[in-house]
Coordinates of C-alpha atoms in Angstrom, one line a residue:
M281 CA 127.2 -47.9 90.2
T282 CA 130.7 -49.2 90.5
L283 CA 134.3 -47.6 91.5
A284 CA 135.4 -47.2 88.2
G285 CA 132.6 -45.4 87.4
A286 CA 131.7 -43.4 90.1
N287 CA 132.2 -40.2 90.1
L288 CA 134.1 -38.3 93.3
D289 CA 131.5 -36.9 94.6
D290 CA 129.3 -40.2 94.3
I291 CA 131.9 -41.7 96.7
W292 CA 133.0 -39.2 98.5
N293 CA 128.8 -38.6 99.6
S294 CA 128.8 -42.5 99.9
F295 CA 131.2 -42.6 102.5
K296 CA 130.0 -39.2 103.9
A297 CA 126.5 -40.5 104.9
G298 CA 127.5 -44.2 106.2
F299 CA 129.9 -42.4 108.5
M300 CA 127.8 -40.2 109.7
A301 CA 124.7 -42.5 110.1
A302 CA 127.4 -45.3 112.1
T303 CA 128.8 -42.6 115.0
I304 CA 124.8 -41.4 115.5
S305 CA 124.0 -44.6 115.3
K306 CA 126.7 -45.6 117.2
A307 CA 127.2 -43.3 120.0
V308 CA 123.6 -43.9 121.0
V309 CA 123.2 -48.0 121.7
A310 CA 127.3 -48.1 123.3
P311 CA 126.7 -48.2 127.0
L312 CA 124.5 -51.5 125.6
D313 CA 127.2 -52.2 123.3
R314 CA 129.4 -52.5 126.4
V315 CA 127.2 -55.4 128.5
K316 CA 126.7 -57.0 126.2
I317 CA 130.9 -57.1 125.6
I318 CA 131.1 -58.4 129.1
F319 CA 128.6 -60.7 128.7
Q320 CA 130.2 -62.3 126.0
V321 CA 133.5 -62.7 127.4
Q322 CA 132.9 -62.3 131.5
N323 CA 134.0 -66.0 131.8
C324 CA 136.8 -66.5 130.0
D325 CA 138.3 -62.7 131.7
Y326 CA 141.0 -64.6 134.5
R327 CA 140.4 -61.1 136.8
I328 CA 136.0 -63.0 137.4
T329 CA 137.2 -66.1 136.9
N330 CA 139.7 -65.7 140.4
G331 CA 137.1 -64.5 142.0
E332 CA 138.9 -60.8 141.5
V333 CA 136.1 -59.2 140.2
A334 CA 132.6 -60.0 140.5
K335 CA 130.1 -62.0 138.1
F336 CA 127.8 -59.0 136.1
N337 CA 124.9 -60.4 136.6
G338 CA 121.5 -58.8 134.4
I339 CA 121.9 -55.8 132.2
V340 CA 119.9 -53.1 134.1
P341 CA 122.2 -54.8 137.4
T342 CA 124.9 -53.9 135.2
V343 CA 124.2 -51.1 134.5
R344 CA 124.1 -49.6 138.1
R345 CA 127.5 -52.2 139.1
L346 CA 129.5 -50.1 136.3
V347 CA 128.3 -46.4 137.4
A348 CA 128.8 -47.1 140.4
E349 CA 132.4 -48.9 140.0
Q350 CA 133.5 -46.6 137.5
G351 CA 131.4 -43.7 136.9
A352 CA 129.0 -42.8 134.2
P353 CA 131.6 -42.2 130.9
S354 CA 132.1 -46.2 131.8
L355 CA 129.6 -46.8 129.3
W356 CA 131.1 -45.7 126.4
R357 CA 134.4 -47.0 127.7
G358 CA 135.8 -48.2 123.6
F359 CA 133.5 -45.5 121.8
L360 CA 136.5 -44.2 120.4
P361 CA 137.3 -47.4 118.6
D362 CA 134.8 -48.9 118.2
V363 CA 133.4 -45.4 116.2
L364 CA 136.7 -45.5 114.4
R365 CA 136.2 -49.6 113.1
F366 CA 131.9 -49.5 112.6
A367 CA 131.5 -45.7 111.0
P368 CA 134.5 -46.1 107.8
A369 CA 133.5 -50.3 107.7
F370 CA 129.9 -48.7 107.4
A371 CA 131.2 -45.9 105.2
F372 CA 133.3 -48.8 103.2
N373 CA 130.2 -51.3 103.9
F374 CA 128.3 -49.5 101.3
L375 CA 130.9 -47.8 99.6
F376 CA 131.5 -51.5 98.5
L377 CA 128.5 -52.7 98.0
E378 CA 127.6 -50.0 95.5
H379 CA 130.5 -51.1 93.5
F380 CA 129.1 -54.7 93.5
R381 CA 125.5 -54.5 93.3
G382 CA 126.5 -53.2 89.4
F383 CA 127.5 -57.6 88.6
V384 CA 124.5 -58.2 90.7
P385 CA 121.6 -59.8 88.4
D386 CA 118.2 -57.7 87.0
K387 CA 115.4 -58.8 89.0
K388 CA 113.1 -58.1 86.0
E389 CA 114.8 -59.8 84.0
H390 CA 116.2 -62.7 85.9
G391 CA 113.4 -62.7 88.4
L392 CA 113.5 -61.8 92.3
P393 CA 115.2 -65.2 94.0
V394 CA 118.2 -64.9 92.1
H395 CA 118.2 -60.7 92.9
V396 CA 117.9 -61.2 96.3
A397 CA 120.5 -64.0 96.2
G398 CA 122.7 -61.6 94.0
N399 CA 122.2 -59.2 96.3
I400 CA 123.6 -60.8 99.1
L401 CA 126.2 -62.4 98.1
A402 CA 127.0 -57.7 96.8
G403 CA 125.9 -58.0 101.1
S404 CA 128.9 -60.6 101.8
A405 CA 131.3 -59.3 99.5
A406 CA 131.7 -55.8 100.7
G407 CA 131.3 -57.0 104.3
L408 CA 134.5 -58.4 103.5
S409 CA 136.9 -55.8 101.8
S410 CA 136.6 -53.5 104.3
L411 CA 136.5 -55.5 106.9
V412 CA 140.3 -55.7 106.1
L413 CA 140.6 -51.8 107.1
V414 CA 138.8 -51.9 109.9
H415 CA 139.3 -55.1 111.8
P416 CA 142.6 -53.7 113.8
F417 CA 139.9 -51.4 116.1
D418 CA 137.2 -54.4 117.0
V419 CA 140.1 -55.6 118.6
M420 CA 141.0 -52.7 120.8
R421 CA 137.4 -51.8 120.8
T422 CA 137.0 -55.4 122.6
R423 CA 140.1 -55.1 124.9
I424 CA 139.1 -52.0 125.8
A425 CA 135.6 -52.6 126.3
A426 CA 136.1 -55.4 128.7
D427 CA 138.9 -54.1 130.7
H428 CA 137.1 -54.1 134.7
G429 CA 140.1 -51.2 136.4
T430 CA 139.8 -48.0 137.6
G431 CA 142.2 -44.9 137.4
Y432 CA 145.5 -46.9 137.4
G433 CA 144.2 -50.1 137.7
R434 CA 143.2 -49.7 133.9
T435 CA 145.1 -52.2 131.9
Y436 CA 144.4 -49.4 128.9
R437 CA 144.3 -46.7 129.7
G438 CA 142.8 -45.3 125.6
L439 CA 142.9 -45.4 122.3
I440 CA 146.6 -45.9 121.9
D441 CA 147.6 -47.4 124.5
C442 CA 145.3 -50.4 124.3
A443 CA 147.2 -50.3 121.5
C444 CA 151.5 -50.1 121.6
K445 CA 151.2 -52.5 124.5
S446 CA 149.4 -54.6 122.0
L447 CA 151.7 -54.6 119.3
R448 CA 154.6 -54.6 122.4
H449 CA 153.4 -58.4 122.8
T450 CA 152.2 -59.8 120.8
G451 CA 153.1 -58.0 117.0
V452 CA 150.5 -57.6 114.3
T453 CA 149.2 -59.7 113.8
S454 CA 148.2 -61.5 117.1
G455 CA 148.0 -58.1 118.3
F456 CA 146.0 -56.0 115.6
Y457 CA 144.5 -59.1 113.7
A458 CA 142.8 -61.5 117.1
G459 CA 140.1 -63.4 115.7
F460 CA 140.3 -62.4 111.9
W461 CA 139.1 -66.0 110.3
I462 CA 136.4 -66.4 112.4
T463 CA 135.1 -63.3 111.9
C464 CA 134.8 -63.6 108.2
P465 CA 132.5 -66.1 108.1
S466 CA 130.4 -64.0 110.6
I467 CA 130.3 -61.2 107.2
I468 CA 130.0 -63.9 105.0
L469 CA 126.7 -65.1 106.8
G470 CA 126.5 -61.3 108.6
K471 CA 126.8 -58.6 106.0
G472 CA 125.6 -60.8 103.6
V473 CA 121.7 -61.2 104.8
Y474 CA 121.9 -57.3 106.3
L475 CA 123.5 -55.9 103.4
G476 CA 122.0 -57.3 100.6
L477 CA 118.1 -57.2 102.0
F478 CA 117.9 -54.0 103.4
E479 CA 119.2 -52.9 99.7
T480 CA 116.4 -56.2 98.4
V481 CA 114.0 -53.8 99.5
R482 CA 115.0 -50.6 98.9
S483 CA 115.1 -51.4 95.0
V484 CA 110.9 -53.6 95.4
R485 CA 109.6 -50.7 97.6
P486 CA 111.7 -47.7 96.5
S487 CA 109.2 -45.4 98.6
M488 CA 109.2 -46.9 102.2
T489 CA 108.1 -44.5 104.7
L490 CA 110.2 -43.6 107.6
M491 CA 108.1 -46.4 110.3
E492 CA 108.1 -49.4 106.9
S493 CA 111.9 -48.3 106.6
W494 CA 112.9 -48.8 110.1
I495 CA 110.4 -52.1 111.0
S496 CA 112.5 -53.8 107.4
A497 CA 115.6 -52.8 108.9
Q498 CA 115.4 -54.0 112.7
L499 CA 113.4 -57.0 111.7
I500 CA 117.2 -57.6 109.1
V501 CA 119.4 -56.7 111.4
L502 CA 117.8 -59.3 114.3
I503 CA 118.3 -62.0 111.8
S504 CA 121.5 -61.3 110.7
S505 CA 123.2 -61.0 114.8
F506 CA 121.3 -64.1 115.6
I507 CA 122.6 -66.2 112.5
T508 CA 126.4 -64.7 113.3
F509 CA 126.0 -64.1 117.7
P510 CA 127.6 -67.6 118.5
L511 CA 130.9 -66.6 116.0
D512 CA 130.7 -63.3 117.5
T513 CA 131.0 -64.3 121.3
A514 CA 133.9 -66.3 120.0
K515 CA 135.9 -64.1 118.3
R516 CA 135.0 -62.0 120.8
R517 CA 136.8 -64.8 123.1
L518 CA 139.6 -64.7 120.8
M519 CA 141.2 -61.3 121.1
L520 CA 140.1 -61.1 124.0
Q521 CA 143.0 -63.6 125.4
S522 CA 145.5 -62.6 122.4
G523 CA 148.4 -61.9 124.7
S524 CA 147.4 -62.9 127.8
R525 CA 149.5 -64.6 130.0
D526 CA 146.0 -67.4 130.2
V527 CA 146.0 -69.0 127.5
M528 CA 142.0 -70.9 127.3
Y529 CA 141.2 -71.1 123.7
N530 CA 144.4 -71.9 120.7
N531 CA 141.4 -71.6 117.3
A532 CA 138.4 -70.8 116.6
R533 CA 137.1 -74.3 116.2
G534 CA 138.3 -75.3 120.0
C535 CA 137.0 -72.0 121.5
I536 CA 133.0 -72.8 120.6
R537 CA 133.7 -76.5 121.6
K538 CA 134.9 -75.8 125.1
V539 CA 132.0 -73.1 125.3
V540 CA 129.3 -75.7 124.4
N541 CA 131.4 -78.5 126.5
T542 CA 132.0 -76.2 129.3
E543 CA 128.8 -73.9 129.0
G544 CA 126.4 -75.2 127.5
V545 CA 124.7 -73.7 123.9
R546 CA 123.8 -71.2 126.0
G547 CA 127.4 -69.9 126.5
L548 CA 127.4 -68.8 122.9
F549 CA 124.6 -66.4 123.2
N550 CA 126.0 -65.1 126.5
G551 CA 125.1 -61.4 126.1
A552 CA 122.6 -62.0 123.0
L553 CA 119.4 -60.4 124.3
T554 CA 120.6 -57.1 125.0
N555 CA 122.6 -57.3 121.0
S556 CA 118.8 -57.8 120.9
F557 CA 118.2 -54.4 122.7
R558 CA 121.5 -52.1 120.8
S559 CA 120.5 -53.9 117.8
V560 CA 118.1 -51.2 117.1
G561 CA 121.4 -49.2 116.6
S562 CA 122.1 -51.7 113.7
A563 CA 118.5 -50.4 111.9
L564 CA 119.2 -47.0 112.9
T565 CA 122.6 -46.7 111.1
L566 CA 120.6 -48.4 108.3
V567 CA 117.5 -46.1 107.9
L568 CA 119.5 -43.2 108.4
Y569 CA 122.1 -43.9 105.7
D570 CA 118.8 -45.2 103.5
R571 CA 117.1 -41.1 104.7
L572 CA 120.8 -39.4 104.0
T573 CA 121.3 -41.0 100.7
R574 CA 118.0 -40.5 99.6
A575 CA 118.2 -36.8 100.5

């Protein structure tokens, strides 16, 4: 099905299923999402590097500290822009995937390897298409989630406040599209594997049980997230520093080089363990979408 050949009901059902699946899964893993972002960017947060705020260590101690210092609702800080980013992005991903899948070579005619490669390329194209639309929400989510302030000491009071300050201080390009270019190869690799392989599994095993579907989705998510995690770390740091008074990185390449030189390769994987736990949410999103579209 391409967009040109689809009716409005097909488009709406695909979008609705993706939106519902993404919203439910994101609500479940939002606390781990915030912990992951804190671990990724704390070494470039001037309040932490200057000693104003103590460094965060460990998943459970970080969760306890956030609850103690900022209250339990703070675990969902950044959830709204994340939903406004991820839910439409996921919905658009599968909407565009349905379009690009119309150009994927048939596995019976061209063989499974060509079919898999076609699905991965279709997933990459779908991810890039939706990225342009939702990247600003990812920037807002990163800045809000990394905000350690409480009460009137918070840098951003919410999504609208963050958007207004970003626009006023850095303009549209730097304010809303910081880290965009390094996100592109991450999307090509990550979404290509994430969407393409799952679509291949669905086509090869159309009648998977719920457990088989979840195991397949979990393995695919772990592979795609591990491949792209260093790029995601660099992206988060570029997003956080945009408009900041302290600029540590001039570009994506310089960011990766500096992290490796000062923190070692391990620095690019800060938060990777937390990310592996929160990947359950991404796998759940794929499974929910699969089940909703079958209903």
